[in-house]
Amino acid sequence: MPTDDTLPVWLVDDDPDVRESLSQWLEVSDLAVRTFDAATPALEALRHDAPCGVLVSDVKMPGMDGLALLDAVQALEMPPPVVLITGHGDVPMAVAAMQAGCWDFVEKPFAPERLEECVRRALAQRRLALENAHLRQTLRQGDLASRLLGQAPAMVALRRQLETLAPVQANVLVYGETGSGKEVVARCLHDFGPGAEAPFVALNCGALAPELIESELFGHEKGAFTGANRRRIGKLEHASGGTLFLDEVESLPLDAQVKLLRALQEGEVTPLGSNEVRPVTMRVVAAAKADLPTLAREGRFREDLYYRLAITELHLPPLRERREDVATLFGHFCRQAAAVHERDAPEASPALLQALERQPWPGNLRQLRNAATRFVLGLEIPGLEENGESELGSLNAQIAAFECALLRAALGRHGGNIQAVMEELELPRRTLNQKMLRHGLRREAFLDPEAPESSDPSDA
């Protein structure tokens, strides 16, 4: 992270004498300086992410003046503090500049010490802003890794996509099999997005009776239909400002799809039994198990609603396509189950982990979580021994599989700490590396996202 000393002060002035004198003074004061003779090249450098601690600019310049430069800089994602210099004593202009986001306004003639003091305060503020942004990014990445465990390539790519999508309010369509974590992804988009303080509202479209769908989505007034004994706010209105998660969106009847599309297009809802139009705005995260474009071609899903929901799409990998994450996920679910049921978390044997990795897991994470809970409670995991015995293969294959399971179990116990695994298995580093390479084991897949970063030199 840059410090006050490494972030340069940018001087923008069309007068070469002023640029030289001010830059010399600041450099004598142990501050790095970069000079520009016009506003446009300074703005272009900022747009290309050149490091800038504070931007000091004259107001009256040919072409783009200091006020126009201020406005352009304020539109950037992480604008540096801007200090404007003028010799015209224009008080209304100074007030307007401060209201537009100017850090400070220095009037000529001024003592160099006055400008240095102003610049140092602005540099301190800039450093704090950059540190906070870096901390938020670090926490976001760490929290994502703790919620979406695994180092399979598909999971690493998914986390990168979420980091990009979460800050924007675009609708997202999530494809995934049953139990693959679609709601977890939706909550991540909400929690790391701009509407995180607003409600996250989930609705399983496949679990609703057709006659109740409109009431659930749009709400109703008292007496709107038989059984409507009181006024009820619909899910769209409740989620306004936040996120609406529509699971199994392909289950919505076509007439409800039409009304949902209109509500999203117009940004308003009218509860059943009412003529009052209520504004709503939200991010919609829709989840589907079936391919919506295919359903649209078959006339079972509205194509226009699909395009409204699928501003961007995410595809969650099934567990059978990320078997390298099974041991890590099983251990995580075991610790969770042990905490819930107030039990000690038992240690999974290499043979058990090997058998778990061979399972087809049609229920994905949900099924694996259930298996972990049964293991913690001392219950049999259905079908595990039968499947394991039917796929043992030759002696060499069994020995290789057992060696792989031993390595995986040791890596899991020690959270990917290579030095600890070497000591437990009494293996030299080179031999361990070769065996991990042979079995396709990566240290990164076993790192504990909640543990502090290791300082073990052998982990490099």
Coordinates of C-alpha atoms in Angstrom, one line a residue:
M1 CA 0.0 0.0 0.0
P2 CA 1.4 3.4 -0.9
T3 CA 2.5 5.8 1.8
D4 CA 2.5 9.5 2.1
D5 CA 6.1 9.5 0.8
T6 CA 5.5 7.3 -2.2
L7 CA 2.4 8.9 -3.6
P8 CA 3.4 11.8 -5.8
V9 CA 1.9 15.3 -5.8
W10 CA 0.7 16.3 -9.2
L11 CA 1.1 20.0 -10.2
V12 CA -1.0 21.2 -13.2
D13 CA -0.1 24.8 -14.3
D14 CA 0.5 26.3 -17.7
D15 CA 3.1 28.7 -16.3
P16 CA 6.5 27.0 -16.4
D17 CA 8.0 29.3 -13.8
V18 CA 5.2 28.5 -11.3
R19 CA 5.6 24.7 -12.0
E20 CA 9.3 24.9 -11.4
S21 CA 9.2 26.9 -8.2
L22 CA 6.4 24.9 -6.6
S23 CA 7.9 21.6 -7.6
Q24 CA 11.3 22.6 -6.2
W25 CA 9.7 23.6 -2.9
L26 CA 7.7 20.4 -2.5
E27 CA 10.7 18.3 -3.5
V28 CA 12.9 20.1 -0.9
S29 CA 10.1 19.1 1.6
D30 CA 10.7 15.4 0.7
L31 CA 7.6 15.0 -1.4
A32 CA 7.6 13.3 -4.8
V33 CA 6.2 15.6 -7.6
R34 CA 5.0 15.1 -11.1
T35 CA 4.2 18.1 -13.3
F36 CA 1.8 18.8 -16.2
D37 CA 1.5 21.9 -18.4
A38 CA -2.2 21.3 -19.1
A39 CA -5.2 19.6 -17.5
T40 CA -6.0 17.1 -20.3
P41 CA -2.8 15.0 -20.1
A42 CA -3.1 14.9 -16.3
L43 CA -6.7 13.6 -16.6
E44 CA -5.6 11.0 -19.1
A45 CA -2.9 9.8 -16.8
L46 CA -5.4 9.5 -13.9
R47 CA -7.8 7.5 -16.2
H48 CA -4.9 5.1 -16.8
D49 CA -4.5 4.6 -13.0
A50 CA -1.2 6.4 -12.7
P51 CA -0.4 6.8 -8.9
C52 CA -1.5 10.2 -7.6
G53 CA -1.6 11.4 -4.0
V54 CA -3.0 14.8 -4.5
L55 CA -3.7 16.9 -7.5
V56 CA -2.8 20.6 -7.3
S57 CA -4.1 22.7 -10.2
D58 CA -4.3 26.3 -11.3
V59 CA -7.9 27.4 -12.1
K60 CA -7.3 29.7 -15.0
M61 CA -5.7 27.7 -17.8
P62 CA -6.3 27.6 -21.6
G63 CA -8.4 24.6 -22.8
M64 CA -9.7 22.7 -19.9
D65 CA -9.5 24.9 -16.8
G66 CA -9.1 23.8 -13.2
L67 CA -12.9 23.7 -12.4
A68 CA -13.5 21.5 -15.4
L69 CA -10.6 19.3 -14.4
L70 CA -12.1 19.0 -10.9
D71 CA -15.5 17.9 -12.3
A72 CA -13.8 15.2 -14.4
V73 CA -11.6 13.9 -11.6
Q74 CA -14.6 13.6 -9.3
A75 CA -16.3 11.3 -11.8
L76 CA -13.4 8.8 -11.4
E77 CA -13.9 5.7 -9.2
M78 CA -11.2 6.6 -6.7
P79 CA -10.5 10.4 -7.2
P80 CA -7.5 11.9 -5.5
P81 CA -8.0 15.1 -3.4
V82 CA -7.9 18.2 -5.6
V83 CA -6.4 21.5 -4.4
L84 CA -7.2 24.5 -6.7
I85 CA -5.0 27.6 -6.9
T86 CA -6.2 31.0 -8.2
G87 CA -5.0 34.5 -8.1
H88 CA -8.4 36.1 -8.8
G89 CA -10.0 36.1 -5.4
D90 CA -13.3 34.8 -6.7
V91 CA -15.2 33.9 -3.5
P92 CA -18.3 32.5 -5.3
M93 CA -16.0 30.3 -7.5
A94 CA -14.2 29.1 -4.4
V95 CA -17.6 28.1 -2.8
A96 CA -18.7 26.3 -5.9
A97 CA -15.4 24.5 -6.1
M98 CA -15.7 23.3 -2.5
Q99 CA -19.3 22.2 -3.1
A100 CA -18.1 20.2 -6.2
G101 CA -15.6 18.2 -4.0
C102 CA -12.5 20.4 -4.0
W103 CA -10.2 19.4 -1.0
D104 CA -9.0 23.0 -0.5
F105 CA -8.7 26.3 -2.3
V106 CA -5.5 28.3 -2.1
E107 CA -5.5 32.0 -3.2
K108 CA -2.4 33.7 -4.7
P109 CA -0.1 35.0 -3.4
F110 CA 0.4 32.4 -0.7
A111 CA 3.3 31.2 1.5
P112 CA 4.8 27.9 0.3
E113 CA 4.3 26.5 3.8
R114 CA 0.6 27.0 3.4
L115 CA 0.5 24.9 0.3
E116 CA 2.8 22.2 1.8
E117 CA 0.5 21.9 4.9
C118 CA -2.5 21.6 2.7
V119 CA -0.9 19.0 0.5
R120 CA 0.3 16.9 3.5
R121 CA -3.2 16.8 5.0
A122 CA -4.6 15.8 1.6
L123 CA -2.0 13.1 1.2
A124 CA -2.9 11.6 4.6
Q125 CA -6.6 11.6 3.6
R126 CA -5.7 9.9 0.3
R127 CA -3.6 7.2 2.0
L128 CA -6.5 6.4 4.4
A129 CA -9.0 6.2 1.6
L130 CA -6.7 3.8 -0.4
E131 CA -6.1 1.7 2.7
N132 CA -9.8 1.4 3.4
A133 CA -10.5 0.4 -0.2
H134 CA -7.8 -2.2 0.0
L135 CA -9.1 -3.5 3.3
R136 CA -12.7 -3.8 1.9
Q137 CA -11.4 -5.7 -1.1
T138 CA -9.3 -8.0 1.1
L139 CA -12.3 -8.7 3.3
R140 CA -14.6 -9.2 0.4
Q141 CA -12.2 -11.8 -1.2
G142 CA -11.7 -13.5 2.1
D143 CA -15.4 -13.7 2.9
L144 CA -16.2 -15.0 -0.6
A145 CA -13.6 -17.7 -0.1
S146 CA -15.1 -18.7 3.2
R147 CA -18.6 -18.8 1.8
L148 CA -17.8 -20.5 -1.5
L149 CA -15.1 -23.0 -0.5
G150 CA -12.9 -24.8 -3.0
Q151 CA -9.9 -24.3 -5.3
A152 CA -11.3 -26.1 -8.3
P153 CA -10.8 -23.9 -11.4
A154 CA -14.5 -23.4 -11.8
M155 CA -14.9 -22.1 -8.2
V156 CA -11.9 -19.7 -8.5
A157 CA -13.5 -18.3 -11.7
L158 CA -16.9 -18.1 -10.0
R159 CA -15.5 -16.0 -7.1
R160 CA -13.8 -13.7 -9.6
Q161 CA -17.1 -13.2 -11.4
L162 CA -18.9 -12.4 -8.2
E163 CA -16.3 -9.8 -7.3
T164 CA -17.0 -8.1 -10.6
L165 CA -20.8 -8.4 -10.5
A166 CA -21.6 -7.7 -6.9
P167 CA -20.9 -3.9 -7.0
V168 CA -23.3 -3.3 -9.9
Q169 CA -27.1 -3.6 -9.7
A170 CA -27.4 -5.8 -12.8
N171 CA -29.9 -8.7 -12.8
V172 CA -28.2 -12.1 -12.7
L173 CA -29.4 -15.5 -13.9
V174 CA -27.8 -18.4 -12.0
Y175 CA -27.8 -21.9 -13.5
G176 CA -27.1 -24.9 -11.3
E177 CA -28.3 -28.3 -10.2
T178 CA -30.3 -29.0 -7.0
G179 CA -28.1 -28.3 -4.0
S180 CA -25.3 -26.7 -5.9
G181 CA -25.4 -23.4 -3.9
K182 CA -27.5 -21.1 -6.0
E183 CA -29.0 -19.2 -3.0
V184 CA -25.5 -18.9 -1.4
V185 CA -24.3 -17.2 -4.6
A186 CA -27.4 -14.9 -4.6
R187 CA -26.7 -13.9 -1.0
C188 CA -23.0 -13.1 -1.9
L189 CA -24.2 -10.8 -4.7
H190 CA -26.5 -9.1 -2.2
D191 CA -24.1 -8.9 0.7
F192 CA -21.2 -7.5 -1.3
G193 CA -23.4 -5.1 -3.4
P194 CA -24.6 -1.5 -2.9
G195 CA -28.0 -2.6 -1.5
A196 CA -26.5 -4.8 1.3
E197 CA -28.3 -2.9 4.1
A198 CA -31.7 -3.4 2.3
P199 CA -33.7 -6.7 2.5
F200 CA -32.7 -10.0 0.7
V201 CA -36.0 -11.6 -0.1
A202 CA -36.1 -15.2 -1.4
L203 CA -39.0 -16.9 -3.1
N204 CA -39.1 -20.5 -4.4
C205 CA -41.4 -20.2 -7.4
G206 CA -41.7 -24.0 -7.6
A207 CA -43.2 -24.3 -4.1
L208 CA -46.1 -21.9 -4.7
A209 CA -49.6 -22.9 -5.6
P210 CA -50.5 -21.1 -8.9
E211 CA -53.4 -19.2 -7.3
L212 CA -51.0 -17.7 -4.7
I213 CA -48.2 -16.6 -6.9
E214 CA -49.5 -13.1 -7.8
S215 CA -50.3 -12.4 -4.1
E216 CA -46.8 -13.4 -3.1
L217 CA -45.2 -11.3 -5.8
F218 CA -47.3 -8.2 -5.7
G219 CA -49.1 -8.3 -2.4
H220 CA -52.8 -7.8 -1.8
E221 CA -55.3 -5.6 0.2
K222 CA -57.6 -6.9 2.8
G223 CA -60.6 -8.5 1.2
A224 CA -59.0 -8.8 -2.2
F225 CA -60.0 -12.5 -2.3
T226 CA -61.4 -15.2 -0.1
G227 CA -59.1 -15.6 2.9
A228 CA -57.4 -12.2 2.5
N229 CA -58.0 -11.2 6.0
R230 CA -55.4 -8.5 6.1
R231 CA -53.2 -6.4 3.9
R232 CA -50.0 -8.0 2.8
I233 CA -46.9 -6.5 1.1
G234 CA -45.6 -8.5 -1.9
K235 CA -42.1 -9.9 -2.3
L236 CA -41.2 -7.2 -4.9
E237 CA -42.2 -4.4 -2.7
H238 CA -40.5 -6.0 0.3
A239 CA -37.2 -6.4 -1.6
S240 CA -37.3 -2.8 -3.0
G241 CA -33.8 -1.3 -2.6
G242 CA -32.2 -4.7 -2.1
T243 CA -32.3 -8.1 -3.8
L244 CA -35.1 -10.4 -4.9
F245 CA -34.0 -14.1 -5.3
L246 CA -36.4 -16.1 -7.5
D247 CA -35.5 -19.8 -7.2
E248 CA -36.8 -22.2 -9.8
V249 CA -38.0 -19.3 -11.9
E250 CA -38.8 -21.7 -14.7
S251 CA -41.8 -22.9 -12.6
L252 CA -43.6 -19.5 -12.9
P253 CA -46.9 -19.8 -14.9
L254 CA -46.9 -17.8 -18.2
D255 CA -49.5 -15.3 -16.9
A256 CA -47.4 -14.6 -13.8
Q257 CA -44.4 -14.2 -16.1
V258 CA -46.2 -11.5 -18.0
K259 CA -47.0 -9.5 -14.9
L260 CA -43.6 -10.0 -13.4
L261 CA -42.0 -8.7 -16.6
R262 CA -44.2 -5.6 -16.6
A263 CA -43.4 -4.9 -13.0
L264 CA -39.7 -5.1 -13.6
Q265 CA -39.9 -3.0 -16.8
E266 CA -42.1 -0.3 -15.2
G267 CA -40.5 -0.4 -11.8
E268 CA -43.8 -0.5 -10.1
V269 CA -46.4 -2.9 -8.6
T270 CA -50.1 -2.8 -8.0
P271 CA -51.3 -5.0 -5.1
L272 CA -54.3 -7.2 -5.8
G273 CA -57.5 -5.4 -4.8
S274 CA -55.9 -2.0 -5.0
N275 CA -55.5 0.8 -7.6
E276 CA -52.5 2.2 -5.9
V277 CA -49.2 2.0 -7.9
R278 CA -46.1 1.6 -5.7
P279 CA -42.6 2.1 -7.1
V280 CA -40.0 -0.6 -6.6
T281 CA -36.4 -1.0 -7.6
M282 CA -34.1 -4.0 -6.9
R283 CA -31.6 -6.4 -8.2
V284 CA -33.2 -9.7 -9.3
V285 CA -31.2 -12.9 -9.0
A286 CA -33.1 -15.7 -10.7
A287 CA -32.1 -19.3 -10.4
A288 CA -33.0 -22.1 -12.8
K289 CA -32.2 -25.7 -13.3
A290 CA -33.5 -25.8 -16.9
D291 CA -32.1 -23.9 -19.9
L292 CA -34.4 -20.9 -20.2
P293 CA -33.7 -20.2 -23.9
T294 CA -34.7 -23.8 -24.7
L295 CA -37.9 -23.4 -22.7
A296 CA -38.6 -20.1 -24.5
R297 CA -38.3 -21.8 -27.9
E298 CA -40.8 -24.4 -26.6
G299 CA -43.2 -21.7 -25.5
R300 CA -42.8 -22.6 -21.8
F301 CA -41.0 -19.4 -20.8
R302 CA -41.3 -15.9 -22.1
E303 CA -38.3 -14.8 -24.1
D304 CA -38.6 -11.2 -23.1
L305 CA -38.6 -12.1 -19.4
Y306 CA -35.5 -14.2 -20.0
Y307 CA -33.6 -11.2 -21.5
R308 CA -34.8 -9.0 -18.6
L309 CA -33.4 -11.5 -16.0
A310 CA -30.3 -12.6 -17.8
I311 CA -28.3 -9.4 -18.0
T312 CA -25.5 -11.8 -17.1
E313 CA -25.4 -15.5 -16.3
L314 CA -23.5 -17.6 -13.8
H315 CA -23.1 -21.4 -14.1
L316 CA -22.4 -23.3 -10.9
P317 CA -20.4 -26.5 -11.3
P318 CA -21.9 -29.7 -9.9
L319 CA -19.9 -31.4 -7.1
R320 CA -18.9 -34.3 -9.4
E321 CA -17.0 -31.8 -11.6
R322 CA -15.0 -30.5 -8.6
R323 CA -14.0 -33.7 -6.8
E324 CA -10.7 -32.0 -5.6
D325 CA -12.9 -29.9 -3.3
V326 CA -14.8 -32.8 -1.7
A327 CA -12.4 -33.4 1.2
T328 CA -12.3 -29.7 2.1
L329 CA -16.0 -29.3 1.9
F330 CA -16.7 -32.5 3.9
G331 CA -14.4 -31.3 6.7
H332 CA -16.1 -27.9 6.7
F333 CA -19.5 -29.4 6.9
C334 CA -18.3 -31.8 9.7
R335 CA -17.1 -28.8 11.8
Q336 CA -20.4 -27.1 11.2
A337 CA -22.5 -30.1 12.2
A338 CA -20.3 -30.8 15.3
A339 CA -20.9 -27.2 16.5
V340 CA -24.7 -27.5 15.9
H341 CA -25.0 -30.8 17.7
E342 CA -22.4 -30.1 20.3
R343 CA -20.2 -33.0 19.3
D344 CA -16.5 -33.4 18.7
A345 CA -15.8 -33.4 15.0
P346 CA -14.4 -36.9 14.1
E347 CA -11.5 -37.2 11.8
A348 CA -12.3 -38.7 8.4
S349 CA -10.1 -41.6 7.4
P350 CA -8.2 -41.7 4.1
A351 CA -10.5 -44.6 3.0
L352 CA -13.6 -42.6 3.7
L353 CA -12.4 -39.5 1.9
Q354 CA -11.4 -41.7 -1.1
A355 CA -14.9 -43.2 -1.1
L356 CA -16.5 -39.8 -0.8
E357 CA -14.7 -38.5 -3.8
R358 CA -16.0 -41.4 -6.0
Q359 CA -19.6 -40.6 -5.3
P360 CA -21.8 -39.1 -8.0
W361 CA -23.4 -36.6 -5.6
P362 CA -26.6 -36.0 -7.5
G363 CA -27.7 -33.8 -4.5
N364 CA -24.4 -31.8 -4.7
L365 CA -23.5 -29.7 -1.6
R366 CA -26.8 -30.4 0.1
Q367 CA -26.2 -34.2 -0.1
L368 CA -22.6 -33.8 1.0
R369 CA -23.7 -31.7 4.0
N370 CA -26.2 -34.4 5.0
A371 CA -23.4 -37.1 4.7
A372 CA -21.2 -35.0 7.0
T373 CA -24.0 -34.6 9.6
R374 CA -24.6 -38.4 9.6
F375 CA -20.8 -39.0 10.0
V376 CA -20.7 -36.6 13.0
L377 CA -23.7 -38.3 14.6
G378 CA -22.1 -41.7 14.1
L379 CA -24.6 -42.8 11.5
E380 CA -23.9 -44.8 8.3
I381 CA -23.6 -42.8 5.1
P382 CA -26.0 -44.6 2.7
G383 CA -24.5 -46.3 -0.3
L384 CA -20.9 -45.3 0.5
E385 CA -19.4 -48.8 1.2
E386 CA -21.3 -50.5 -1.7
N387 CA -20.0 -47.9 -4.2
G388 CA -16.5 -48.0 -2.8
E389 CA -16.2 -51.8 -3.0
S390 CA -17.5 -52.0 -6.6
E391 CA -14.8 -49.6 -7.9
L392 CA -11.6 -50.8 -6.2
G393 CA -9.8 -52.1 -9.3
S394 CA -6.4 -53.7 -9.4
L395 CA -3.8 -53.9 -6.6
N396 CA -1.8 -51.0 -8.1
A397 CA -4.9 -48.9 -8.5
Q398 CA -5.9 -49.6 -4.9
I399 CA -2.4 -48.7 -3.6
A400 CA -2.3 -45.5 -5.7
A401 CA -5.8 -44.5 -4.5
F402 CA -4.9 -45.2 -0.8
E403 CA -1.7 -43.1 -1.2
C404 CA -3.7 -40.3 -2.7
A405 CA -6.3 -40.5 0.2
L406 CA -3.5 -40.5 2.8
L407 CA -1.9 -37.4 1.2
R408 CA -5.3 -35.7 0.9
A409 CA -6.2 -36.4 4.5
A410 CA -2.8 -35.1 5.8
L411 CA -3.1 -31.9 3.7
G412 CA -6.7 -31.4 5.0
R413 CA -5.6 -31.9 8.6
H414 CA -2.9 -29.3 8.3
G415 CA -4.7 -26.9 6.2
G416 CA -2.3 -27.2 3.3
N417 CA 0.8 -26.6 5.5
I418 CA 3.5 -28.5 3.5
Q419 CA 6.0 -28.6 6.3
A420 CA 3.6 -30.2 8.7
V421 CA 2.6 -32.8 6.1
M422 CA 6.3 -33.6 5.4
E423 CA 6.9 -34.1 9.2
E424 CA 3.8 -36.3 9.7
L425 CA 4.4 -38.6 6.7
E426 CA 8.2 -38.5 7.1
L427 CA 8.7 -37.5 3.4
P428 CA 11.3 -35.2 1.9
R429 CA 10.0 -32.1 0.1
R430 CA 10.9 -33.4 -3.3
T431 CA 9.1 -36.7 -2.8
L432 CA 6.0 -35.1 -1.5
N433 CA 6.0 -32.7 -4.4
Q434 CA 6.2 -35.6 -6.9
K435 CA 3.5 -37.5 -5.2
M436 CA 1.2 -34.5 -5.1
L437 CA 1.8 -33.9 -8.8
R438 CA 1.1 -37.5 -9.6
H439 CA -2.2 -37.4 -7.8
G440 CA -3.2 -34.0 -9.0
L441 CA -3.2 -32.5 -5.5
R442 CA -2.7 -28.7 -5.1
R443 CA -1.9 -27.2 -1.8
E444 CA -4.3 -24.3 -2.5
A445 CA -7.2 -26.6 -2.4
F446 CA -6.6 -27.4 1.3
L447 CA -6.0 -23.9 2.7
D448 CA -8.3 -22.9 5.5
P449 CA -9.9 -19.5 4.5
E450 CA -10.5 -18.6 8.1
A451 CA -6.9 -19.2 9.2
P452 CA -4.3 -16.4 9.2
E453 CA -1.8 -16.4 6.4
S454 CA 1.0 -18.9 6.9
S455 CA 4.5 -17.7 7.5
D456 CA 6.0 -21.2 6.9
P457 CA 8.8 -20.8 4.3
S458 CA 8.1 -24.2 2.9
D459 CA 4.6 -23.1 1.8
A460 CA 6.0 -20.8 -0.8

